């Protein structure tokens, strides 16, 4: 998912260049990275026991890099050591569900455990902090997670008992708990136990209950909730009265869905034609797209859409 540009903070996402590049100095000479030297360095590092890396906070590597100093300088780059806990297990790990958001990722393993990694400025990983995680991190100890969806900077999940959970940014009520306060740990939303599917968008959320009803909450400036208004909602709101919704996908500011008869539906922002109805006019209620009845899956991106 792509978060609104107003929420992007480039200072929080620095880009680090580790690859050396050849450069030309004033006399026309070129300096190049010595491949043999890099190969030797790689062999040396491969011979160091993993425990040695875990025992230190940093490993310093020197790379010959002419581009940094204009002529054969040596750049020193500090690389965090790899904790022993991040080593791959000899036993295969089975993942049941994964979801990629704007800058963070969520996953559920076959044992029902919840994992998260990536950007965490708004608590969207759910580990109780705002610290970025560059490795897969276990969230809590529960083993009954079934479905997850990573949005712009918020997260949604459903447990085996059908309960709905949310965490992360809540500026526009996209968590659905009736407030605008962000949460940095999974927080139960309401008491219902009949949630079947969820999808976290840029700053809005969609869900389907096991009776086939459609629900939405969060930002609604472009009609992406589908309730016929542009008013945001901070609690799950029933959309229409139909009970044949099967799949939903929330994009940045638009929404997609498929009904039980295989028909395709879309609503919300349509500036780039992402609704697929042949116009650039936004829609504030679910609108049928075409007449085909053989659609099986949909995915709403930032300002584009995909379907099978």
PDB file of N, CA and C in Angstrom, residues 42-145:
ATOM      1  N   UNK A  42      35.607 -11.319   1.258  1.00  0.00           N
ATOM      2  CA  UNK A  42      34.448 -12.181   1.443  1.00  0.00           C
ATOM      3  C   UNK A  42      34.853 -13.516   2.041  1.00  0.00           C
ATOM      4  N   UNK A  43      36.000 -14.059   1.569  1.00  0.00           N
ATOM      5  CA  UNK A  43      36.477 -15.332   2.096  1.00  0.00           C
ATOM      6  C   UNK A  43      36.863 -15.221   3.564  1.00  0.00           C
ATOM      7  N   UNK A  44      37.479 -14.091   3.900  1.00  0.00           N
ATOM      8  CA  UNK A  44      37.869 -13.888   5.293  1.00  0.00           C
ATOM      9  C   UNK A  44      36.644 -13.842   6.191  1.00  0.00           C
ATOM     10  N   UNK A  45      35.627 -13.074   5.776  1.00  0.00           N
ATOM     11  CA  UNK A  45      34.420 -12.946   6.595  1.00  0.00           C
ATOM     12  C   UNK A  45      33.668 -14.255   6.693  1.00  0.00           C
ATOM     13  N   UNK A  46      33.707 -15.061   5.619  1.00  0.00           N
ATOM     14  CA  UNK A  46      32.987 -16.324   5.669  1.00  0.00           C
ATOM     15  C   UNK A  46      33.623 -17.296   6.636  1.00  0.00           C
ATOM     16  N   UNK A  47      34.900 -17.064   6.959  1.00  0.00           N
ATOM     17  CA  UNK A  47      35.594 -17.960   7.873  1.00  0.00           C
ATOM     18  C   UNK A  47      35.374 -17.597   9.336  1.00  0.00           C
ATOM     19  N   UNK A  48      34.787 -16.414   9.578  1.00  0.00           N
ATOM     20  CA  UNK A  48      34.561 -15.986  10.959  1.00  0.00           C
ATOM     21  C   UNK A  48      33.329 -16.671  11.514  1.00  0.00           C
ATOM     22  N   UNK A  49      33.400 -17.304  12.674  1.00  0.00           N
ATOM     23  CA  UNK A  49      32.224 -17.962  13.266  1.00  0.00           C
ATOM     24  C   UNK A  49      31.097 -16.975  13.485  1.00  0.00           C
ATOM     25  N   UNK A  50      29.857 -17.464  13.367  1.00  0.00           N
ATOM     26  CA  UNK A  50      28.700 -16.600  13.569  1.00  0.00           C
ATOM     27  C   UNK A  50      28.689 -16.015  14.968  1.00  0.00           C
ATOM     28  N   UNK A  51      29.160 -16.785  15.950  1.00  0.00           N
ATOM     29  CA  UNK A  51      29.156 -16.310  17.336  1.00  0.00           C
ATOM     30  C   UNK A  51      30.006 -15.063  17.493  1.00  0.00           C
ATOM     31  N   UNK A  52      31.028 -14.932  16.649  1.00  0.00           N
ATOM     32  CA  UNK A  52      31.883 -13.756  16.743  1.00  0.00           C
ATOM     33  C   UNK A  52      31.133 -12.510  16.315  1.00  0.00           C
ATOM     34  N   UNK A  53      30.244 -12.669  15.325  1.00  0.00           N
ATOM     35  CA  UNK A  53      29.437 -11.539  14.895  1.00  0.00           C
ATOM     36  C   UNK A  53      28.430 -11.172  15.964  1.00  0.00           C
ATOM     37  N   UNK A  54      27.804 -12.172  16.585  1.00  0.00           N
ATOM     38  CA  UNK A  54      26.780 -11.910  17.595  1.00  0.00           C
ATOM     39  C   UNK A  54      27.359 -11.269  18.834  1.00  0.00           C
ATOM     40  N   UNK A  55      28.636 -11.519  19.087  1.00  0.00           N
ATOM     41  CA  UNK A  55      29.255 -10.988  20.295  1.00  0.00           C
ATOM     42  C   UNK A  55      29.615  -9.529  20.172  1.00  0.00           C
ATOM     43  N   UNK A  56      29.646  -9.014  18.953  1.00  0.00           N
ATOM     44  CA  UNK A  56      29.983  -7.618  18.739  1.00  0.00           C
ATOM     45  C   UNK A  56      28.772  -6.844  18.292  1.00  0.00           C
ATOM     46  N   UNK A  57      28.764  -5.557  18.562  1.00  0.00           N
ATOM     47  CA  UNK A  57      27.637  -4.728  18.143  1.00  0.00           C
ATOM     48  C   UNK A  57      27.768  -4.293  16.697  1.00  0.00           C
ATOM     49  N   UNK A  58      29.014  -4.243  16.175  1.00  0.00           N
ATOM     50  CA  UNK A  58      29.221  -3.810  14.805  1.00  0.00           C
ATOM     51  C   UNK A  58      30.409  -4.545  14.194  1.00  0.00           C
ATOM     52  N   UNK A  59      30.351  -4.661  12.898  1.00  0.00           N
ATOM     53  CA  UNK A  59      31.486  -5.186  12.148  1.00  0.00           C
ATOM     54  C   UNK A  59      31.872  -4.103  11.158  1.00  0.00           C
ATOM     55  N   UNK A  60      33.133  -3.703  11.145  1.00  0.00           N
ATOM     56  CA  UNK A  60      33.570  -2.640  10.254  1.00  0.00           C
ATOM     57  C   UNK A  60      34.274  -3.233   9.049  1.00  0.00           C
ATOM     58  N   UNK A  61      33.796  -2.844   7.885  1.00  0.00           N
ATOM     59  CA  UNK A  61      34.401  -3.323   6.653  1.00  0.00           C
ATOM     60  C   UNK A  61      34.930  -2.137   5.871  1.00  0.00           C
ATOM     61  N   UNK A  62      36.064  -2.306   5.240  1.00  0.00           N
ATOM     62  CA  UNK A  62      36.636  -1.249   4.413  1.00  0.00           C
ATOM     63  C   UNK A  62      36.520  -1.649   2.953  1.00  0.00           C
ATOM     64  N   UNK A  63      35.944  -0.779   2.160  1.00  0.00           N
ATOM     65  CA  UNK A  63      35.789  -1.015   0.743  1.00  0.00           C
ATOM     66  C   UNK A  63      36.552   0.045  -0.029  1.00  0.00           C
ATOM     67  N   UNK A  64      37.306  -0.403  -1.047  1.00  0.00           N
ATOM     68  CA  UNK A  64      37.968   0.561  -1.912  1.00  0.00           C
ATOM     69  C   UNK A  64      36.892   1.213  -2.750  1.00  0.00           C
ATOM     70  N   UNK A  65      36.793   2.529  -2.681  1.00  0.00           N
ATOM     71  CA  UNK A  65      35.688   3.222  -3.343  1.00  0.00           C
ATOM     72  C   UNK A  65      36.161   4.569  -3.848  1.00  0.00           C
ATOM     73  N   UNK A  66      36.491   4.642  -5.113  1.00  0.00           N
ATOM     74  CA  UNK A  66      36.996   5.885  -5.682  1.00  0.00           C
ATOM     75  C   UNK A  66      35.956   6.962  -5.779  1.00  0.00           C
ATOM     76  N   UNK A  67      34.671   6.559  -5.891  1.00  0.00           N
ATOM     77  CA  UNK A  67      33.629   7.558  -6.078  1.00  0.00           C
ATOM     78  C   UNK A  67      33.402   8.405  -4.849  1.00  0.00           C
ATOM     79  N   UNK A  68      33.776   7.925  -3.684  1.00  0.00           N
ATOM     80  CA  UNK A  68      33.522   8.668  -2.460  1.00  0.00           C
ATOM     81  C   UNK A  68      34.543   9.787  -2.255  1.00  0.00           C
ATOM     82  N   UNK A  69      35.789   9.572  -2.744  1.00  0.00           N
ATOM     83  CA  UNK A  69      36.821  10.576  -2.477  1.00  0.00           C
ATOM     84  C   UNK A  69      37.477  11.097  -3.758  1.00  0.00           C
ATOM     85  N   UNK A  70      36.889  10.734  -4.912  1.00  0.00           N
ATOM     86  CA  UNK A  70      37.365  11.283  -6.166  1.00  0.00           C
ATOM     87  C   UNK A  70      38.670  10.712  -6.646  1.00  0.00           C
ATOM     88  N   UNK A  71      39.116   9.601  -6.134  1.00  0.00           N
ATOM     89  CA  UNK A  71      40.348   9.038  -6.660  1.00  0.00           C
ATOM     90  C   UNK A  71      40.969   8.024  -5.752  1.00  0.00           C
ATOM     91  N   UNK A  72      40.384   6.848  -5.636  1.00  0.00           N
ATOM     92  CA  UNK A  72      41.024   5.759  -4.937  1.00  0.00           C
ATOM     93  C   UNK A  72      40.992   5.845  -3.444  1.00  0.00           C
ATOM     94  N   UNK A  73      40.039   6.568  -2.856  1.00  0.00           N
ATOM     95  CA  UNK A  73      39.940   6.647  -1.406  1.00  0.00           C
ATOM     96  C   UNK A  73      39.422   5.346  -0.823  1.00  0.00           C
ATOM     97  N   UNK A  74      39.486   5.216   0.477  1.00  0.00           N
ATOM     98  CA  UNK A  74      38.967   4.038   1.164  1.00  0.00           C
ATOM     99  C   UNK A  74      37.800   4.463   2.038  1.00  0.00           C
ATOM    100  N   UNK A  75      36.645   3.907   1.771  1.00  0.00           N
ATOM    101  CA  UNK A  75      35.448   4.249   2.555  1.00  0.00           C
ATOM    102  C   UNK A  75      35.212   3.194   3.610  1.00  0.00           C
ATOM    103  N   UNK A  76      34.925   3.614   4.814  1.00  0.00           N
ATOM    104  CA  UNK A  76      34.648   2.691   5.904  1.00  0.00           C
ATOM    105  C   UNK A  76      33.159   2.691   6.188  1.00  0.00           C
ATOM    106  N   UNK A  77      32.557   1.521   6.129  1.00  0.00           N
ATOM    107  CA  UNK A  77      31.124   1.384   6.339  1.00  0.00           C
ATOM    108  C   UNK A  77      30.869   0.478   7.524  1.00  0.00           C
ATOM    109  N   UNK A  78      30.081   0.939   8.485  1.00  0.00           N
ATOM    110  CA  UNK A  78      29.742   0.126   9.650  1.00  0.00           C
ATOM    111  C   UNK A  78      28.483  -0.669   9.354  1.00  0.00           C
ATOM    112  N   UNK A  79      28.579  -1.986   9.488  1.00  0.00           N
ATOM    113  CA  UNK A  79      27.454  -2.866   9.202  1.00  0.00           C
ATOM    114  C   UNK A  79      27.045  -3.573  10.488  1.00  0.00           C
ATOM    115  N   UNK A  80      25.773  -3.441  10.910  1.00  0.00           N
ATOM    116  CA  UNK A  80      25.336  -4.106  12.140  1.00  0.00           C
ATOM    117  C   UNK A  80      25.556  -5.603  12.057  1.00  0.00           C
ATOM    118  N   UNK A  81      25.982  -6.176  13.182  1.00  0.00           N
ATOM    119  CA  UNK A  81      26.182  -7.617  13.221  1.00  0.00           C
ATOM    120  C   UNK A  81      24.841  -8.323  13.184  1.00  0.00           C
ATOM    121  N   UNK A  82      24.846  -9.568  12.705  1.00  0.00           N
ATOM    122  CA  UNK A  82      23.629 -10.352  12.634  1.00  0.00           C
ATOM    123  C   UNK A  82      23.444 -11.131  13.931  1.00  0.00           C
ATOM    124  N   UNK A  83      22.364 -10.848  14.671  1.00  0.00           N
ATOM    125  CA  UNK A  83      22.126 -11.590  15.909  1.00  0.00           C
ATOM    126  C   UNK A  83      21.927 -13.066  15.610  1.00  0.00           C
ATOM    127  N   UNK A  84      22.314 -13.910  16.563  1.00  0.00           N
ATOM    128  CA  UNK A  84      22.173 -15.347  16.353  1.00  0.00           C
ATOM    129  C   UNK A  84      20.725 -15.747  16.146  1.00  0.00           C
ATOM    130  N   UNK A  85      19.791 -14.963  16.712  1.00  0.00           N
ATOM    131  CA  UNK A  85      18.371 -15.311  16.617  1.00  0.00           C
ATOM    132  C   UNK A  85      17.837 -15.177  15.203  1.00  0.00           C
ATOM    133  N   UNK A  86      18.592 -14.544  14.288  1.00  0.00           N
ATOM    134  CA  UNK A  86      18.105 -14.376  12.931  1.00  0.00           C
ATOM    135  C   UNK A  86      18.598 -15.471  11.992  1.00  0.00           C
ATOM    136  N   UNK A  87      19.385 -16.423  12.497  1.00  0.00           N
ATOM    137  CA  UNK A  87      19.864 -17.496  11.653  1.00  0.00           C
ATOM    138  C   UNK A  87      18.705 -18.345  11.173  1.00  0.00           C
ATOM    139  N   UNK A  88      18.770 -18.772   9.912  1.00  0.00           N
ATOM    140  CA  UNK A  88      17.720 -19.612   9.380  1.00  0.00           C
ATOM    141  C   UNK A  88      17.761 -20.986  10.023  1.00  0.00           C
ATOM    142  N   UNK A  89      16.594 -21.485  10.365  1.00  0.00           N
ATOM    143  CA  UNK A  89      16.512 -22.801  10.977  1.00  0.00           C
ATOM    144  C   UNK A  89      16.693 -23.876   9.929  1.00  0.00           C
ATOM    145  N   UNK A  90      17.227 -25.014  10.353  1.00  0.00           N
ATOM    146  CA  UNK A  90      17.376 -26.151   9.451  1.00  0.00           C
ATOM    147  C   UNK A  90      16.009 -26.724   9.101  1.00  0.00           C
ATOM    148  N   UNK A  91      15.040 -26.478   9.983  1.00  0.00           N
ATOM    149  CA  UNK A  91      13.690 -26.955   9.734  1.00  0.00           C
ATOM    150  C   UNK A  91      12.940 -25.954   8.852  1.00  0.00           C
ATOM    151  N   UNK A  92      12.218 -26.436   7.836  1.00  0.00           N
ATOM    152  CA  UNK A  92      11.462 -25.519   6.973  1.00  0.00           C
ATOM    153  C   UNK A  92      10.363 -24.815   7.739  1.00  0.00           C
ATOM    154  N   UNK A  93      10.189 -23.515   7.442  1.00  0.00           N
ATOM    155  CA  UNK A  93       9.142 -22.731   8.078  1.00  0.00           C
ATOM    156  C   UNK A  93       8.000 -22.551   7.092  1.00  0.00           C
ATOM    157  N   UNK A  94       6.801 -22.860   7.519  1.00  0.00           N
ATOM    158  CA  UNK A  94       5.642 -22.737   6.657  1.00  0.00           C
ATOM    159  C   UNK A  94       4.870 -21.458   6.986  1.00  0.00           C
ATOM    160  N   UNK A  95       4.648 -20.642   5.976  1.00  0.00           N
ATOM    161  CA  UNK A  95       3.884 -19.412   6.153  1.00  0.00           C
ATOM    162  C   UNK A  95       2.471 -19.617   5.624  1.00  0.00           C
ATOM    163  N   UNK A  96       1.493 -19.209   6.416  1.00  0.00           N
ATOM    164  CA  UNK A  96       0.094 -19.355   6.028  1.00  0.00           C
ATOM    165  C   UNK A  96      -0.449 -18.112   5.340  1.00  0.00           C
ATOM    166  N   UNK A  97       0.049 -16.928   5.738  1.00  0.00           N
ATOM    167  CA  UNK A  97      -0.437 -15.675   5.162  1.00  0.00           C
ATOM    168  C   UNK A  97       0.635 -14.605   5.269  1.00  0.00           C
ATOM    169  N   UNK A  98       0.726 -13.742   4.259  1.00  0.00           N
ATOM    170  CA  UNK A  98       1.653 -12.607   4.277  1.00  0.00           C
ATOM    171  C   UNK A  98       0.961 -11.399   3.660  1.00  0.00           C
ATOM    172  N   UNK A  99       1.399 -10.202   4.060  1.00  0.00           N
ATOM    173  CA  UNK A  99       0.829  -8.976   3.499  1.00  0.00           C
ATOM    174  C   UNK A  99       1.869  -7.869   3.548  1.00  0.00           C
ATOM    175  N   UNK A 100       2.008  -7.146   2.436  1.00  0.00           N
ATOM    176  CA  UNK A 100       2.969  -6.051   2.342  1.00  0.00           C
ATOM    177  C   UNK A 100       2.252  -4.716   2.357  1.00  0.00           C
ATOM    178  N   UNK A 101       2.656  -3.822   3.267  1.00  0.00           N
ATOM    179  CA  UNK A 101       2.104  -2.481   3.326  1.00  0.00           C
ATOM    180  C   UNK A 101       3.017  -1.499   2.641  1.00  0.00           C
ATOM    181  N   UNK A 102       2.855  -0.203   2.960  1.00  0.00           N
ATOM    182  CA  UNK A 102       3.692   0.807   2.319  1.00  0.00           C
ATOM    183  C   UNK A 102       5.164   0.649   2.694  1.00  0.00           C
ATOM    184  N   UNK A 103       5.432   0.435   3.962  1.00  0.00           N
ATOM    185  CA  UNK A 103       6.829   0.277   4.380  1.00  0.00           C
ATOM    186  C   UNK A 103       7.000  -0.800   5.431  1.00  0.00           C
ATOM    187  N   UNK A 104       5.975  -1.642   5.617  1.00  0.00           N
ATOM    188  CA  UNK A 104       6.096  -2.712   6.603  1.00  0.00           C
ATOM    189  C   UNK A 104       5.426  -3.978   6.085  1.00  0.00           C
ATOM    190  N   UNK A 105       5.748  -5.089   6.702  1.00  0.00           N
ATOM    191  CA  UNK A 105       5.230  -6.384   6.270  1.00  0.00           C
ATOM    192  C   UNK A 105       4.721  -7.184   7.455  1.00  0.00           C
ATOM    193  N   UNK A 106       3.719  -8.021   7.202  1.00  0.00           N
ATOM    194  CA  UNK A 106       3.138  -8.887   8.224  1.00  0.00           C
ATOM    195  C   UNK A 106       3.084 -10.316   7.701  1.00  0.00           C
ATOM    196  N   UNK A 107       3.147 -11.271   8.617  1.00  0.00           N
ATOM    197  CA  UNK A 107       3.031 -12.663   8.219  1.00  0.00           C
ATOM    198  C   UNK A 107       2.490 -13.522   9.351  1.00  0.00           C
ATOM    199  N   UNK A 108       1.833 -14.612   8.982  1.00  0.00           N
ATOM    200  CA  UNK A 108       1.350 -15.592   9.951  1.00  0.00           C
ATOM    201  C   UNK A 108       1.941 -16.945   9.589  1.00  0.00           C
ATOM    202  N   UNK A 109       2.559 -17.602  10.563  1.00  0.00           N
ATOM    203  CA  UNK A 109       3.133 -18.927  10.329  1.00  0.00           C
ATOM    204  C   UNK A 109       2.089 -20.013  10.570  1.00  0.00           C
ATOM    205  N   UNK A 110       2.441 -21.239  10.188  1.00  0.00           N
ATOM    206  CA  UNK A 110       1.480 -22.328  10.309  1.00  0.00           C
ATOM    207  C   UNK A 110       1.169 -22.704  11.754  1.00  0.00           C
ATOM    208  N   UNK A 111       1.936 -22.176  12.696  1.00  0.00           N
ATOM    209  CA  UNK A 111       1.626 -22.401  14.107  1.00  0.00           C
ATOM    210  C   UNK A 111       0.725 -21.306  14.671  1.00  0.00           C
ATOM    211  N   UNK A 112       0.259 -20.402  13.800  1.00  0.00           N
ATOM    212  CA  UNK A 112      -0.630 -19.334  14.228  1.00  0.00           C
ATOM    213  C   UNK A 112       0.060 -18.138  14.840  1.00  0.00           C
ATOM    214  N   UNK A 113       1.381 -18.095  14.816  1.00  0.00           N
ATOM    215  CA  UNK A 113       2.115 -16.962  15.387  1.00  0.00           C
ATOM    216  C   UNK A 113       2.154 -15.797  14.396  1.00  0.00           C
ATOM    217  N   UNK A 114       2.216 -14.581  14.932  1.00  0.00           N
ATOM    218  CA  UNK A 114       2.211 -13.350  14.142  1.00  0.00           C
ATOM    219  C   UNK A 114       3.616 -12.757  14.087  1.00  0.00           C
ATOM    220  N   UNK A 115       4.031 -12.346  12.893  1.00  0.00           N
ATOM    221  CA  UNK A 115       5.362 -11.781  12.694  1.00  0.00           C
ATOM    222  C   UNK A 115       5.258 -10.477  11.915  1.00  0.00           C
ATOM    223  N   UNK A 116       6.206  -9.569  12.138  1.00  0.00           N
ATOM    224  CA  UNK A 116       6.206  -8.280  11.452  1.00  0.00           C
ATOM    225  C   UNK A 116       7.624  -7.770  11.282  1.00  0.00           C
ATOM    226  N   UNK A 117       7.821  -6.920  10.273  1.00  0.00           N
ATOM    227  CA  UNK A 117       9.143  -6.337  10.054  1.00  0.00           C
ATOM    228  C   UNK A 117       8.994  -5.122   9.148  1.00  0.00           C
ATOM    229  N   UNK A 118      10.004  -4.234   9.192  1.00  0.00           N
ATOM    230  CA  UNK A 118       9.991  -3.030   8.370  1.00  0.00           C
ATOM    231  C   UNK A 118       9.837  -1.751   9.170  1.00  0.00           C
ATOM    232  N   UNK A 119       9.272  -0.741   8.537  1.00  0.00           N
ATOM    233  CA  UNK A 119       9.095   0.590   9.133  1.00  0.00           C
ATOM    234  C   UNK A 119       8.069   0.516  10.258  1.00  0.00           C
ATOM    235  N   UNK A 120       8.310   1.299  11.323  1.00  0.00           N
ATOM    236  CA  UNK A 120       7.469   1.165  12.516  1.00  0.00           C
ATOM    237  C   UNK A 120       7.207   2.496  13.209  1.00  0.00           C
ATOM    238  N   UNK A 121       7.297   3.605  12.492  1.00  0.00           N
ATOM    239  CA  UNK A 121       7.173   4.922  13.104  1.00  0.00           C
ATOM    240  C   UNK A 121       5.824   5.143  13.775  1.00  0.00           C
ATOM    241  N   UNK A 122       4.776   4.454  13.313  1.00  0.00           N
ATOM    242  CA  UNK A 122       3.445   4.643  13.871  1.00  0.00           C
ATOM    243  C   UNK A 122       2.978   3.426  14.678  1.00  0.00           C
ATOM    244  N   UNK A 123       3.912   2.535  15.019  1.00  0.00           N
ATOM    245  CA  UNK A 123       3.548   1.343  15.774  1.00  0.00           C
ATOM    246  C   UNK A 123       2.880   0.275  14.932  1.00  0.00           C
ATOM    247  N   UNK A 124       3.009   0.373  13.603  1.00  0.00           N
ATOM    248  CA  UNK A 124       2.310  -0.544  12.711  1.00  0.00           C
ATOM    249  C   UNK A 124       2.813  -1.984  12.757  1.00  0.00           C
ATOM    250  N   UNK A 125       3.971  -2.219  13.376  1.00  0.00           N
ATOM    251  CA  UNK A 125       4.438  -3.599  13.531  1.00  0.00           C
ATOM    252  C   UNK A 125       3.759  -4.298  14.708  1.00  0.00           C
ATOM    253  N   UNK A 126       3.354  -3.494  15.712  1.00  0.00           N
ATOM    254  CA  UNK A 126       2.630  -4.069  16.838  1.00  0.00           C
ATOM    255  C   UNK A 126       3.485  -4.632  17.947  1.00  0.00           C
ATOM    256  N   UNK A 127       4.766  -4.262  17.993  1.00  0.00           N
ATOM    257  CA  UNK A 127       5.656  -4.804  19.023  1.00  0.00           C
ATOM    258  C   UNK A 127       5.789  -3.898  20.236  1.00  0.00           C
ATOM    259  N   UNK A 128       4.959  -2.858  20.319  1.00  0.00           N
ATOM    260  CA  UNK A 128       5.002  -1.970  21.472  1.00  0.00           C
ATOM    261  C   UNK A 128       6.035  -0.873  21.381  1.00  0.00           C
ATOM    262  N   UNK A 129       6.699  -0.748  20.237  1.00  0.00           N
ATOM    263  CA  UNK A 129       7.711   0.287  20.053  1.00  0.00           C
ATOM    264  C   UNK A 129       7.437   1.026  18.742  1.00  0.00           C
ATOM    265  N   UNK A 130       8.311   1.993  18.449  1.00  0.00           N
ATOM    266  CA  UNK A 130       8.279   2.657  17.144  1.00  0.00           C
ATOM    267  C   UNK A 130       9.598   2.429  16.426  1.00  0.00           C
ATOM    268  N   UNK A 131      10.279   1.362  16.804  1.00  0.00           N
ATOM    269  CA  UNK A 131      11.604   1.056  16.258  1.00  0.00           C
ATOM    270  C   UNK A 131      11.497   0.198  15.006  1.00  0.00           C
ATOM    271  N   UNK A 132      12.217   0.599  13.964  1.00  0.00           N
ATOM    272  CA  UNK A 132      12.255  -0.166  12.723  1.00  0.00           C
ATOM    273  C   UNK A 132      12.856  -1.548  12.976  1.00  0.00           C
ATOM    274  N   UNK A 133      12.312  -2.569  12.327  1.00  0.00           N
ATOM    275  CA  UNK A 133      12.825  -3.930  12.450  1.00  0.00           C
ATOM    276  C   UNK A 133      13.285  -4.422  11.087  1.00  0.00           C
ATOM    277  N   UNK A 134      14.555  -4.757  10.989  1.00  0.00           N
ATOM    278  CA  UNK A 134      15.098  -5.214   9.713  1.00  0.00           C
ATOM    279  C   UNK A 134      15.083  -6.731   9.584  1.00  0.00           C
ATOM    280  N   UNK A 135      14.646  -7.410  10.624  1.00  0.00           N
ATOM    281  CA  UNK A 135      14.509  -8.865  10.575  1.00  0.00           C
ATOM    282  C   UNK A 135      13.109  -9.238  11.041  1.00  0.00           C
ATOM    283  N   UNK A 136      12.652 -10.400  10.672  1.00  0.00           N
ATOM    284  CA  UNK A 136      11.332 -10.878  11.071  1.00  0.00           C
ATOM    285  C   UNK A 136      11.248 -10.925  12.591  1.00  0.00           C
ATOM    286  N   UNK A 137      10.211 -10.304  13.157  1.00  0.00           N
ATOM    287  CA  UNK A 137      10.082 -10.180  14.608  1.00  0.00           C
ATOM    288  C   UNK A 137       8.752 -10.762  15.071  1.00  0.00           C
ATOM    289  N   UNK A 138       8.810 -11.654  16.043  1.00  0.00           N
ATOM    290  CA  UNK A 138       7.588 -12.262  16.580  1.00  0.00           C
ATOM    291  C   UNK A 138       6.799 -11.207  17.360  1.00  0.00           C
ATOM    292  N   UNK A 139       5.492 -11.136  17.123  1.00  0.00           N
ATOM    293  CA  UNK A 139       4.640 -10.167  17.806  1.00  0.00           C
ATOM    294  C   UNK A 139       3.780 -10.912  18.824  1.00  0.00           C
ATOM    295  N   UNK A 140       4.078 -10.691  20.096  1.00  0.00           N
ATOM    296  CA  UNK A 140       3.329 -11.359  21.154  1.00  0.00           C
ATOM    297  C   UNK A 140       3.573 -12.859  21.174  1.00  0.00           C
ATOM    298  N   UNK A 141       2.725 -13.566  21.894  1.00  0.00           N
ATOM    299  CA  UNK A 141       2.889 -15.022  22.033  1.00  0.00           C
ATOM    300  C   UNK A 141       1.658 -15.805  21.573  1.00  0.00           C
ATOM    301  N   UNK A 142       0.620 -15.099  21.128  1.00  0.00           N
ATOM    302  CA  UNK A 142      -0.596 -15.787  20.692  1.00  0.00           C
ATOM    303  C   UNK A 142      -0.327 -16.686  19.489  1.00  0.00           C
ATOM    304  N   UNK A 143      -1.078 -17.767  19.408  1.00  0.00           N
ATOM    305  CA  UNK A 143      -0.896 -18.722  18.318  1.00  0.00           C
ATOM    306  C   UNK A 143      -2.225 -19.012  17.610  1.00  0.00           C
ATOM    307  N   UNK A 144      -3.079 -17.997  17.553  1.00  0.00           N
ATOM    308  CA  UNK A 144      -4.384 -18.185  16.915  1.00  0.00           C
ATOM    309  C   UNK A 144      -4.682 -17.128  15.855  1.00  0.00           C
ATOM    310  N   UNK A 145      -3.619 -16.554  15.262  1.00  0.00           N
ATOM    311  CA  UNK A 145      -3.816 -15.585  14.188  1.00  0.00           C
ATOM    312  C   UNK A 145      -4.102 -16.319  12.885  1.00  0.00           C
TER     313      UNK A 145
END
